[in-house]
Short mmCIF file of C-alpha atoms in Angstrom, two decimals:
data_model
loop_
_atom_site.label_atom_id
_atom_site.label_comp_id
_atom_site.label_asym_id
_atom_site.label_seq_id
_atom_site.Cartn_x
_atom_site.Cartn_y
_atom_site.Cartn_z
CA MET A 1 6.50 22.89 -14.49
CA GLU A 2 4.98 24.04 -11.52
CA ASN A 3 7.05 27.32 -10.42
CA VAL A 4 8.63 25.00 -7.22
CA THR A 5 11.98 26.29 -6.24
CA LYS A 6 12.17 24.04 -3.59
CA PRO A 7 10.85 20.89 -4.61
CA TRP A 8 12.62 18.56 -2.11
CA PRO A 9 11.98 20.52 1.03
CA ALA A 10 8.38 20.02 0.04
CA LEU A 11 8.99 16.38 -1.10
CA TRP A 12 10.25 15.77 2.79
CA SER A 13 7.40 17.44 4.70
CA LEU A 14 4.54 14.72 3.01
CA VAL A 15 6.55 12.20 3.36
CA VAL A 16 6.40 12.60 7.43
CA GLY A 17 2.86 12.37 7.36
CA PHE A 18 2.70 9.45 4.55
CA PHE A 19 5.28 7.18 6.63
CA MET A 20 2.73 7.56 9.37
CA ILE A 21 -0.49 6.49 7.71
CA LEU A 22 1.34 3.79 6.35
CA ILE A 23 2.52 2.52 9.20
CA ASP A 24 -0.43 2.51 10.81
CA THR A 25 -1.75 -0.10 7.94
CA THR A 26 0.45 -2.92 10.09
CA ILE A 27 1.31 -1.36 13.28
CA VAL A 28 -1.88 -2.71 14.85
CA SER A 29 -1.52 -6.02 14.27
CA VAL A 30 0.90 -6.54 16.91
CA ALA A 31 -1.13 -4.88 19.43
CA ASN A 32 -4.75 -7.23 18.46
CA PRO A 33 -4.01 -9.33 22.05
CA ARG A 34 -3.47 -6.29 24.07
CA ILE A 35 -6.37 -4.56 22.68
CA MET A 36 -8.76 -7.75 23.64
CA GLU A 37 -7.69 -7.36 26.83
CA GLY A 38 -7.72 -3.90 27.76
CA LEU A 39 -10.82 -3.29 26.11
CA HIS A 40 -12.66 -6.69 27.53
CA THR A 41 -13.62 -7.98 23.77
CA ASP A 42 -12.72 -11.45 21.25
CA ILE A 43 -11.05 -11.59 18.38
CA ASN A 44 -13.79 -11.40 15.95
CA ALA A 45 -14.44 -7.80 17.10
CA VAL A 46 -10.76 -7.26 17.51
CA ILE A 47 -9.94 -7.99 13.72
CA TRP A 48 -12.44 -5.28 12.55
CA VAL A 49 -9.75 -2.42 14.16
CA THR A 50 -7.90 -3.18 11.44
CA SER A 51 -10.36 -4.51 8.70
CA ALA A 52 -12.26 -0.85 9.75
CA TYR A 53 -8.92 0.70 8.65
CA LEU A 54 -8.28 -0.77 5.51
CA LEU A 55 -11.59 -0.63 3.94
CA ALA A 56 -11.84 3.03 4.68
CA TYR A 57 -9.06 3.69 3.62
CA ALA A 58 -8.98 1.55 0.38
CA VAL A 59 -12.65 2.43 -0.80
CA PRO A 60 -12.31 6.18 -1.48
CA LEU A 61 -9.03 6.28 -2.58
CA LEU A 62 -9.87 6.77 -6.76
CA ILE A 63 -11.93 9.72 -5.47
CA THR A 64 -9.89 11.59 -3.24
CA GLY A 65 -6.94 11.60 -6.04
CA ARG A 66 -9.58 13.27 -8.28
CA LEU A 67 -10.33 15.69 -5.68
CA GLY A 68 -6.53 16.82 -5.08
CA ASP A 69 -6.62 17.58 -9.18
CA ARG A 70 -9.58 19.87 -8.54
CA PHE A 71 -8.99 21.91 -4.93
CA GLY A 72 -5.33 21.40 -4.67
CA PRO A 73 -2.97 18.65 -3.38
CA LYS A 74 -1.77 20.92 -0.88
CA ASN A 75 -5.05 21.87 0.37
CA LEU A 76 -6.08 18.15 0.10
CA TYR A 77 -3.49 16.86 2.31
CA LEU A 78 -3.80 18.95 5.09
CA ILE A 79 -7.30 18.37 5.55
CA GLY A 80 -6.83 14.64 5.95
CA LEU A 81 -3.64 14.97 8.06
CA VAL A 82 -6.11 16.73 10.45
CA VAL A 83 -8.53 14.27 10.36
CA PHE A 84 -6.13 11.33 10.82
CA THR A 85 -4.45 13.24 13.66
CA LEU A 86 -7.49 14.08 15.08
CA ALA A 87 -8.89 10.40 14.90
CA SER A 88 -5.53 9.03 15.96
CA LEU A 89 -6.34 10.80 19.13
CA TRP A 90 -9.88 9.50 19.10
CA CYS A 91 -8.32 5.83 19.32
CA GLY A 92 -6.38 6.07 21.81
CA LEU A 93 -8.71 7.70 24.25
CA SER A 94 -11.14 4.76 23.10
CA GLY A 95 -12.97 2.97 25.84
CA ASP A 96 -14.70 0.61 24.10
CA ILE A 97 -13.98 -1.65 20.76
CA GLY A 98 -17.13 0.09 19.39
CA THR A 99 -15.85 3.58 19.60
CA LEU A 100 -12.65 2.37 18.37
CA ILE A 101 -13.56 0.78 15.04
CA THR A 102 -15.74 3.94 14.28
CA ALA A 103 -12.49 6.54 15.45
CA ARG A 104 -10.26 3.77 12.89
CA VAL A 105 -12.75 4.31 10.37
CA ILE A 106 -12.42 8.15 10.18
CA GLN A 107 -8.73 7.42 10.33
CA GLY A 108 -9.06 5.42 7.26
CA ILE A 109 -10.51 8.31 5.46
CA GLY A 110 -8.12 10.87 6.53
CA ALA A 111 -5.40 8.88 5.24
CA ALA A 112 -7.28 8.12 1.99
CA MET A 113 -7.12 11.82 1.25
CA MET A 114 -3.58 12.12 1.63
CA THR A 115 -2.37 9.22 0.02
CA PRO A 116 -2.54 10.04 -3.71
CA GLN A 117 -1.47 13.66 -2.77
CA THR A 118 2.43 12.56 -2.21
CA MET A 119 2.65 11.01 -5.87
CA ALA A 120 0.84 13.97 -7.28
CA VAL A 121 3.03 16.59 -5.91
CA ILE A 122 6.19 14.53 -6.88
CA THR A 123 4.81 14.07 -10.70
CA ARG A 124 3.87 17.63 -10.50
CA ILE A 125 7.34 19.76 -8.97
CA PHE A 126 9.50 17.22 -10.00
CA PRO A 127 9.77 16.98 -13.92
CA PRO A 128 10.06 13.41 -15.72
CA ASP A 129 14.00 13.21 -15.91
CA ARG A 130 14.55 14.57 -13.00
CA ARG A 131 11.50 12.18 -11.09
CA GLY A 132 13.79 8.97 -10.60
CA ALA A 133 15.25 10.46 -6.85
CA ALA A 134 11.98 11.99 -5.67
CA MET A 135 10.42 8.20 -6.18
CA GLY A 136 13.18 6.72 -4.69
CA LEU A 137 12.24 8.75 -1.82
CA TRP A 138 8.84 7.67 -2.38
CA GLY A 139 9.63 4.13 -2.49
CA ALA A 140 11.90 3.82 0.61
CA THR A 141 9.45 5.68 2.85
CA ALA A 142 6.82 3.17 1.39
CA GLY A 143 8.78 -0.20 1.85
CA MET A 144 10.15 1.16 4.91
CA ALA A 145 6.84 1.98 6.61
CA ILE A 146 5.46 -1.51 6.05
CA LEU A 147 8.70 -3.03 7.68
CA VAL A 148 9.13 -0.84 10.60
CA GLY A 149 5.41 -0.49 11.21
CA PRO A 150 5.57 -4.17 13.47
CA ILE A 151 8.84 -3.33 14.96
CA LEU A 152 7.66 0.41 16.17
CA GLY A 153 4.21 -1.27 17.39
CA GLY A 154 5.87 -4.15 19.19
CA VAL A 155 7.95 -1.45 21.03
CA LEU A 156 4.96 0.75 21.82
CA VAL A 157 2.56 -2.05 23.18
CA ASP A 158 5.56 -3.81 25.16
CA GLY A 159 6.78 -0.31 27.01
CA PHE A 160 3.84 1.74 27.01
CA GLY A 161 0.34 0.22 26.37
CA TRP A 162 -1.51 0.01 23.35
CA GLN A 163 -2.99 2.95 23.59
CA TRP A 164 0.41 4.73 22.21
CA ILE A 165 0.28 3.08 18.84
CA PHE A 166 -1.88 5.95 17.89
CA PHE A 167 -0.88 8.68 20.65
CA ILE A 168 2.43 8.39 18.78
CA ASN A 169 0.83 10.31 15.92
CA VAL A 170 -0.55 13.13 17.48
CA PRO A 171 2.76 15.21 17.56
CA ILE A 172 3.77 13.58 13.90
CA GLY A 173 0.67 15.06 12.69
CA ILE A 174 1.52 18.35 14.34
CA VAL A 175 4.90 18.63 12.78
CA GLY A 176 3.75 17.27 9.45
CA PHE A 177 1.43 19.94 9.06
CA ILE A 178 3.98 22.75 10.28
CA LEU A 179 5.92 21.31 7.65
CA VAL A 180 3.36 20.95 5.00
CA THR A 181 1.99 24.51 5.29
CA ARG A 182 5.72 26.18 5.22
CA LEU A 183 7.07 24.04 2.62
CA VAL A 184 4.82 22.91 0.27
CA PRO A 185 3.66 25.30 -2.50
CA LYS A 186 0.00 25.94 -3.56
CA LEU A 187 -0.08 24.38 -6.86
CA THR A 188 -2.35 24.82 -9.79
CA THR A 189 -5.74 23.86 -9.84
CA HIS A 190 -7.50 22.48 -12.64
CA SER A 191 -11.39 22.91 -13.14
CA HIS A 192 -12.40 19.48 -13.10
CA LYS A 193 -16.45 18.39 -13.24
CA PHE A 194 -17.17 16.17 -10.70
CA ASP A 195 -18.78 13.01 -11.68
CA VAL A 196 -21.27 12.58 -9.35
CA LEU A 197 -22.31 8.82 -10.68
CA GLY A 198 -19.04 7.60 -11.42
CA VAL A 199 -18.34 8.49 -7.32
CA LEU A 200 -20.95 6.50 -6.14
CA LEU A 201 -20.29 3.68 -8.56
CA SER A 202 -16.77 3.24 -7.79
CA ALA A 203 -17.37 3.93 -3.96
CA ALA A 204 -20.49 1.24 -4.18
CA GLY A 205 -18.54 -1.49 -6.40
CA MET A 206 -15.41 -0.60 -4.30
CA PHE A 207 -17.05 -1.39 -1.22
CA LEU A 208 -18.61 -4.42 -2.26
CA LEU A 209 -15.20 -6.18 -3.47
CA VAL A 210 -13.04 -4.78 -0.76
CA PHE A 211 -15.52 -6.01 2.02
CA GLY A 212 -16.34 -9.42 0.67
CA ILE A 213 -12.70 -10.14 -0.38
CA GLN A 214 -11.47 -8.56 3.69
CA GLU A 215 -14.11 -10.40 5.23
CA GLY A 216 -14.40 -13.60 3.50
CA GLN A 217 -12.76 -15.53 5.95
CA SER A 218 -14.39 -14.23 8.82
CA TYR A 219 -17.51 -15.72 7.20
CA LYS A 220 -15.99 -18.67 6.11
CA TRP A 221 -16.88 -17.69 2.38
CA GLY A 222 -20.43 -18.24 3.14
CA THR A 223 -23.47 -16.36 4.40
CA VAL A 224 -22.96 -12.68 5.94
CA ALA A 225 -26.78 -11.78 7.00
CA GLY A 226 -29.42 -12.99 5.33
CA PRO A 227 -29.85 -14.05 2.09
CA ILE A 228 -26.00 -11.95 1.59
CA SER A 229 -23.30 -13.90 0.87
CA VAL A 230 -19.33 -13.12 0.91
CA TRP A 231 -19.77 -14.46 -2.89
CA GLY A 232 -23.07 -12.58 -3.78
CA LEU A 233 -20.66 -9.48 -1.91
CA ILE A 234 -18.19 -10.30 -4.65
CA ILE A 235 -19.92 -10.79 -7.51
CA ALA A 236 -22.19 -7.23 -7.04
CA GLY A 237 -18.76 -5.39 -6.33
CA LEU A 238 -17.51 -6.87 -9.60
CA VAL A 239 -20.33 -6.16 -11.59
CA VAL A 240 -20.97 -2.51 -10.13
CA LEU A 241 -17.07 -1.62 -10.80
CA ALA A 242 -17.50 -3.15 -14.48
CA VAL A 243 -20.97 -0.80 -14.58
CA PHE A 244 -18.42 2.14 -13.41
CA VAL A 245 -15.96 1.63 -16.22
CA VAL A 246 -18.13 1.26 -18.82
CA TRP A 247 -19.95 4.62 -17.29
CA GLN A 248 -16.24 5.81 -17.76
CA TRP A 249 -16.04 5.18 -21.52
CA VAL A 250 -19.69 6.36 -22.16
CA LEU A 251 -18.69 9.64 -20.49
CA GLU A 252 -14.98 10.05 -22.32
CA ARG A 253 -17.09 9.58 -25.47
CA ARG A 254 -19.76 12.08 -25.07
CA GLY A 255 -16.86 14.46 -24.17
CA GLY A 256 -17.66 14.94 -20.25
CA GLU A 257 -14.82 14.49 -17.66
CA PRO A 258 -14.52 10.87 -16.12
CA LEU A 259 -13.68 10.23 -12.35
CA LEU A 260 -11.30 7.78 -14.29
CA PRO A 261 -9.69 8.65 -17.39
CA LEU A 262 -9.57 5.37 -19.05
CA GLY A 263 -6.80 7.27 -21.51
CA LEU A 264 -4.53 6.61 -18.74
CA PHE A 265 -4.12 2.99 -19.55
CA LYS A 266 -3.00 3.70 -23.13
CA ASP A 267 0.23 4.17 -21.64
CA ARG A 268 1.84 0.77 -21.62
CA ASN A 269 3.77 1.44 -18.75
CA PHE A 270 0.88 2.70 -16.51
CA SER A 271 -1.16 -0.35 -17.72
CA LEU A 272 1.93 -2.83 -16.73
CA GLY A 273 2.78 -0.85 -13.53
CA ASN A 274 -0.57 -0.88 -12.06
CA ALA A 275 -0.35 -4.42 -12.50
CA THR A 276 2.95 -4.97 -10.69
CA ILE A 277 2.00 -3.07 -8.24
CA MET A 278 -1.09 -5.59 -7.26
CA SER A 279 1.36 -8.24 -7.02
CA VAL A 280 3.34 -6.22 -4.84
CA GLY A 281 0.85 -5.37 -2.36
CA PHE A 282 -0.14 -9.01 -2.62
CA THR A 283 2.77 -10.32 -1.36
CA ILE A 284 3.83 -7.26 0.97
CA THR A 285 0.86 -8.12 3.09
CA ALA A 286 1.20 -12.08 2.99
CA PHE A 287 4.00 -13.14 3.59
CA PRO A 288 5.17 -11.26 7.24
CA LEU A 289 1.83 -13.22 8.62
CA PRO A 290 2.93 -16.89 8.33
CA THR A 291 6.63 -16.06 9.32
CA ILE A 292 5.33 -14.17 12.50
CA PHE A 293 3.41 -16.98 13.66
CA TYR A 294 6.37 -19.11 13.04
CA TYR A 295 8.37 -17.03 15.26
CA GLN A 296 5.47 -16.61 18.24
CA VAL A 297 3.96 -19.65 18.00
CA VAL A 298 6.43 -22.11 17.36
CA ARG A 299 9.75 -20.42 18.88
CA GLY A 300 7.96 -18.50 21.09
CA LEU A 301 9.20 -15.06 20.52
CA THR A 302 7.46 -11.82 21.72
CA PRO A 303 6.26 -8.97 19.31
CA THR A 304 9.24 -7.04 19.78
CA GLN A 305 11.67 -10.05 19.15
CA SER A 306 10.20 -11.07 16.04
CA ALA A 307 9.33 -8.08 14.87
CA LEU A 308 13.38 -7.12 15.27
CA LEU A 309 14.17 -9.92 13.02
CA MET A 310 12.57 -7.86 10.37
CA ILE A 311 15.84 -4.81 10.69
CA PRO A 312 18.12 -5.83 8.33
CA MET A 313 15.30 -5.56 5.30
CA ALA A 314 14.34 -1.90 6.95
CA VAL A 315 18.34 -0.72 7.01
CA ILE A 316 18.89 -2.05 4.12
CA SER A 317 15.83 -1.10 2.16
CA GLY A 318 15.71 2.68 3.03
CA GLY A 319 19.61 2.93 2.48
CA LEU A 320 19.16 1.62 -1.41
CA ALA A 321 16.28 2.84 -2.72
CA PRO A 322 17.51 6.86 -2.95
CA VAL A 323 20.64 5.41 -5.00
CA VAL A 324 18.54 3.02 -7.24
CA GLY A 325 16.22 6.53 -7.61
CA ARG A 326 19.34 8.42 -8.68
CA LEU A 327 20.47 5.64 -11.16
CA ILE A 328 16.47 5.28 -12.80
CA ASP A 329 16.28 8.78 -14.40
CA ARG A 330 19.57 7.19 -16.68
CA ILE A 331 18.71 3.64 -17.07
CA ASN A 332 15.47 1.76 -17.96
CA PRO A 333 13.87 1.10 -14.48
CA ARG A 334 12.24 -2.14 -15.67
CA TRP A 335 15.52 -3.95 -15.14
CA PHE A 336 15.72 -2.68 -11.32
CA ALA A 337 11.94 -3.53 -10.75
CA ALA A 338 12.92 -6.98 -12.41
CA PHE A 339 15.64 -7.86 -10.34
CA GLY A 340 14.06 -6.38 -7.23
CA LEU A 341 10.98 -8.51 -7.45
CA VAL A 342 13.08 -11.76 -8.69
CA CYS A 343 15.10 -11.00 -4.85
CA LEU A 344 12.12 -11.08 -3.45
CA SER A 345 10.71 -14.18 -4.41
CA GLY A 346 14.01 -15.78 -4.15
CA ALA A 347 14.18 -14.54 -0.34
CA LEU A 348 10.94 -15.94 0.34
CA PHE A 349 11.59 -19.26 -0.82
CA TRP A 350 14.82 -19.04 1.31
CA THR A 351 12.47 -18.31 4.51
CA GLY A 352 10.53 -20.61 3.41
CA SER A 353 12.61 -23.40 3.82
CA LEU A 354 13.96 -22.29 7.41
CA LEU A 355 10.66 -22.21 8.95
CA LYS A 356 11.62 -25.75 10.58
CA PRO A 357 11.23 -25.95 14.39
CA ASP A 358 15.26 -26.45 14.89
CA THR A 359 16.57 -23.72 12.67
CA ALA A 360 19.20 -21.21 14.64
CA ILE A 361 17.12 -17.97 14.85
CA TRP A 362 19.43 -15.61 13.26
CA MET A 363 19.48 -17.58 9.82
CA PHE A 364 16.54 -15.55 9.27
CA LEU A 365 18.70 -12.57 9.26
CA LEU A 366 20.27 -13.98 6.10
CA PRO A 367 17.02 -13.48 3.83
CA SER A 368 15.90 -10.71 5.53
CA ALA A 369 18.81 -8.90 4.61
CA LEU A 370 17.64 -9.80 1.01
CA GLN A 371 14.16 -8.75 1.23
CA GLY A 372 15.69 -5.23 1.86
CA VAL A 373 17.83 -5.59 -1.14
CA ALA A 374 14.73 -6.41 -2.94
CA ASN A 375 12.42 -3.37 -1.22
CA GLY A 376 15.15 -1.26 -2.22
CA PHE A 377 14.86 -2.19 -6.46
CA ILE A 378 11.18 -2.54 -6.39
CA TRP A 379 9.14 0.87 -5.06
CA GLY A 380 11.15 3.80 -6.69
CA PRO A 381 11.39 2.06 -9.97
CA VAL A 382 7.99 0.42 -10.46
CA SER A 383 6.13 3.93 -8.91
CA ASN A 384 8.66 6.16 -11.85
CA ALA A 385 7.81 4.00 -14.79
CA THR A 386 4.28 3.95 -14.07
CA THR A 387 3.37 7.38 -13.79
CA ARG A 388 6.58 9.07 -15.48
CA ASN A 389 4.81 9.77 -18.50
CA LEU A 390 1.16 11.57 -16.62
CA PRO A 391 0.97 15.01 -17.51
CA PRO A 392 0.49 17.33 -14.73
CA ARG A 393 -3.53 17.88 -14.20
CA GLN A 394 -3.92 14.04 -14.02
CA ALA A 395 -1.84 13.59 -11.62
CA GLY A 396 -4.12 12.95 -8.90
CA ALA A 397 -6.15 10.48 -11.17
CA GLY A 398 -3.15 8.50 -11.75
CA SER A 399 -1.90 8.38 -8.32
CA GLY A 400 -5.56 7.66 -7.08
CA VAL A 401 -5.62 4.39 -9.83
CA PHE A 402 -2.05 3.43 -8.75
CA ASN A 403 -2.81 3.31 -4.81
CA THR A 404 -5.97 1.99 -5.29
CA THR A 405 -4.41 -0.73 -6.90
CA ARG A 406 -1.66 -1.78 -4.68
CA GLN A 407 -4.64 -1.66 -1.60
CA ILE A 408 -6.63 -3.96 -3.77
CA GLY A 409 -3.92 -6.35 -3.90
CA ALA A 410 -3.04 -5.94 -0.23
CA VAL A 411 -6.66 -6.63 0.87
CA LEU A 412 -6.21 -9.99 -2.04
CA GLY A 413 -3.03 -10.89 -0.21
CA SER A 414 -4.26 -10.76 3.17
CA ALA A 415 -7.41 -13.15 2.70
CA ALA A 416 -5.48 -15.35 0.59
CA ILE A 417 -2.91 -15.90 3.10
CA ALA A 418 -5.64 -16.06 6.12
CA ALA A 419 -7.37 -18.52 4.05
CA LEU A 420 -4.34 -20.50 2.61
CA ILE A 421 -2.47 -20.73 6.26
CA GLN A 422 -5.62 -22.33 7.31
CA ALA A 423 -5.82 -25.21 4.88
CA ARG A 424 -2.67 -26.00 5.77
CA LEU A 425 -2.84 -26.37 9.56
CA ALA A 426 -5.90 -28.40 8.96
CA VAL A 427 -3.93 -30.30 7.36
CA GLU A 428 -0.87 -30.19 8.97
CA LEU A 429 -2.47 -30.46 12.71
CA PRO A 430 -5.23 -32.92 12.65
CA ALA A 431 -5.20 -32.73 16.15
CA ALA A 432 -6.12 -28.53 16.01
CA PRO A 433 -9.94 -27.75 16.65
CA PRO A 434 -11.81 -28.10 12.77
CA GLY A 435 -11.66 -24.73 11.10
CA ALA A 436 -9.04 -23.15 14.12
CA SER A 437 -7.33 -20.55 13.09
CA PRO A 438 -3.63 -20.50 14.50
CA ALA A 439 -3.90 -17.03 16.04
CA GLY A 440 -6.25 -16.77 19.02
CA GLU A 441 -9.14 -19.15 17.63
CA SER A 442 -7.57 -22.22 18.32
CA GLY A 443 -6.12 -21.47 21.80
CA PHE A 444 -2.24 -21.35 20.49
CA THR A 445 -1.60 -17.56 22.11
CA GLY A 446 1.97 -19.21 23.10
CA ALA A 447 4.37 -21.50 22.21
CA LEU A 448 2.65 -25.03 21.00
CA PRO A 449 3.28 -28.35 22.60
CA PRO A 450 6.46 -29.59 20.94
CA PHE A 451 4.97 -32.58 19.25
CA LEU A 452 3.30 -29.96 17.18
CA HIS A 453 5.92 -27.76 15.90
CA GLU A 454 6.97 -29.56 13.20
CA GLY A 455 3.28 -29.75 12.12
CA PHE A 456 2.58 -26.32 12.52
CA SER A 457 6.07 -25.27 10.35
CA THR A 458 5.73 -26.62 8.22
CA ALA A 459 2.24 -25.56 7.44
CA MET A 460 3.83 -22.25 7.63
CA SER A 461 6.62 -23.25 5.38
CA GLN A 462 3.82 -24.09 2.78
CA SER A 463 1.98 -21.17 2.98
CA VAL A 464 5.23 -18.61 1.98
CA LEU A 465 4.80 -20.25 -1.59
CA LEU A 466 1.69 -18.19 -2.12
CA PRO A 467 3.46 -14.71 -2.02
CA ALA A 468 6.35 -16.19 -3.62
CA PHE A 469 5.19 -17.40 -6.92
CA ALA A 470 2.56 -14.26 -6.94
CA ILE A 471 5.67 -11.80 -6.87
CA LEU A 472 7.30 -13.83 -9.89
CA VAL A 473 4.02 -12.74 -11.61
CA GLY A 474 4.88 -9.12 -11.30
CA ALA A 475 8.79 -9.76 -12.11
CA ALA A 476 7.42 -11.12 -15.65
CA VAL A 477 5.58 -8.46 -15.97
CA ALA A 478 7.89 -5.76 -15.27
CA LEU A 479 10.08 -7.49 -18.09
CA PHE A 480 7.65 -5.76 -20.60
CA TYR A 481 7.78 -2.27 -19.15
CA ALA A 482 8.64 -0.04 -22.36
CA LYS A 483 11.71 2.34 -22.81
CA PRO A 484 10.40 5.78 -20.81
CA LYS A 485 10.29 9.24 -23.00
CA VAL A 486 12.16 11.47 -22.68
CA VAL A 487 9.48 14.48 -22.37
CA GLN A 488 9.75 18.05 -24.02
CA GLY A 489 7.47 20.86 -22.76
CA TRP A 490 6.76 19.20 -19.68
CA GLY A 491 4.21 21.12 -17.43
CA ALA A 492 3.26 23.35 -20.52
CA ALA A 493 -0.38 24.96 -20.26
CA PRO A 494 -3.11 22.28 -21.63
CA SER A 495 -4.67 23.71 -25.04
CA LYS A 496 -8.20 24.67 -24.42
CA GLU A 497 -9.64 21.43 -25.74
CA GLU A 498 -6.92 19.54 -23.26
CA ALA A 499 -8.51 21.59 -20.97
CA ARG A 500 -12.02 20.28 -21.32
CA THR A 501 -11.49 16.75 -21.50
CA GLY A 502 -8.76 16.22 -19.56
CA ASP A 503 -6.91 13.96 -21.91
CA GLY A 504 -4.06 16.75 -22.60
CA GLN A 505 -0.67 15.03 -23.03
CA PRO A 506 2.93 16.56 -23.07
CA GLU A 507 5.09 16.14 -26.21
CA ALA A 508 7.24 13.39 -25.51
CA VAL A 509 9.55 12.22 -27.80
CA SER A 510 12.71 9.97 -27.87
CA ARG A 511 15.94 11.54 -28.07
CA ASP A 512 18.08 9.56 -30.54
CA GLY A 513 21.51 8.35 -29.70
CA GLY A 514 20.57 9.14 -26.06
CA GLN A 515 21.91 7.32 -23.30
CA ARG A 516 19.11 8.10 -20.45
CA ASN A 517 17.04 5.86 -20.25
CA ARG A 518 19.02 2.64 -22.11
#
């Protein structure tokens, strides 16, 4: 194990910045109308404020995870934090939409440099059999940030103006920098050879795939420019990524060191965990959209009021996740993960049944509470099961894959729910303009006329079923997690052959009669 006498202060200091960058994936959505008004732009342009950030965030994750192994997770995290904080200041000072979008791209790159390092540090400073509580904190942070973003965004936008959703990152970034500098140790670096062709192929493939999926709805799944179509970009992205995987296999067979060590996927839980987190990313991104539309368009709630309905979810999730994290070191995490995923599906089906024009608003607090229970049981167990068997020298690569998979799920969820909402509105609101979306383009920026309430509510209720079913797939996958191994000799120096190939695995044996992972 790395020589770290106080791992918990190190982890808490990293959590500050991790929480900040995850909030930025959701906080901007509630500020879009004010940004449109303040910068005198239209909805098509303002959508790119979020899209540019997500694109710049998702594409480099594989690369930045590997860079953390090579140059040290602390160093890369601090560089990313500086980039993110300065870009946040630039965002708040932007006087036109083009400048804001450019600043958001830089902000996304900074976030991509930081994210894989948090899981990598956990993997390296906590031994596998004491990692559950740490992953519980990581999971609580991830879950809370996604839920708190809209709440905090509503309060800041309504109280101070849209610029403050970016300005608030500056003092947080400064505090985070000081804490990480003081409390996070410089961990051993590994002299990885840099796979330049792999970097180019992964970046190009991820860009084409993510851009095509993320922007498909904007281009109505047709032509982007000239002969370039949305589906052409998606197919091209898949082809390039397939070539990337083949190149990684060839490089590994030649004794080289690939950007993505395919040997990671020989571990059953790593493969299944990535499939699970993709369904989680899909669902967590998709389900708020129809409910927020319902709250604001049908019920006429303000962004702050609608976001406050998520408070039970955020509070229960934040309180429960660390408790679950302490338990998963002794009990097989698959039971916790499957339970949480089923609870989340049940909460979404429940929410969908309540999306009617005359439902009492307070009733939505009940499925929100169940969503909080679900989140408390999901993030820590899934992340711990996925990364538990990773050797320290592969921590950055494994974290990069895990976070990339989650982001791809989020992009898929965002695109799918937008397309479904549009399709259901076309059916349930035949009087609405053809192809209009409920947010801005149709002109429905406030409460709808009463005679449209029923149809709009029905469309949102039907849309919630998509993430509800998607998360059930993740629950089914989680049931196949293998019993985690009890690792011996974890953190030992790799052999010369392991150091050359990067395939070193710690010796792992199951202790007969042990009660730790039953």
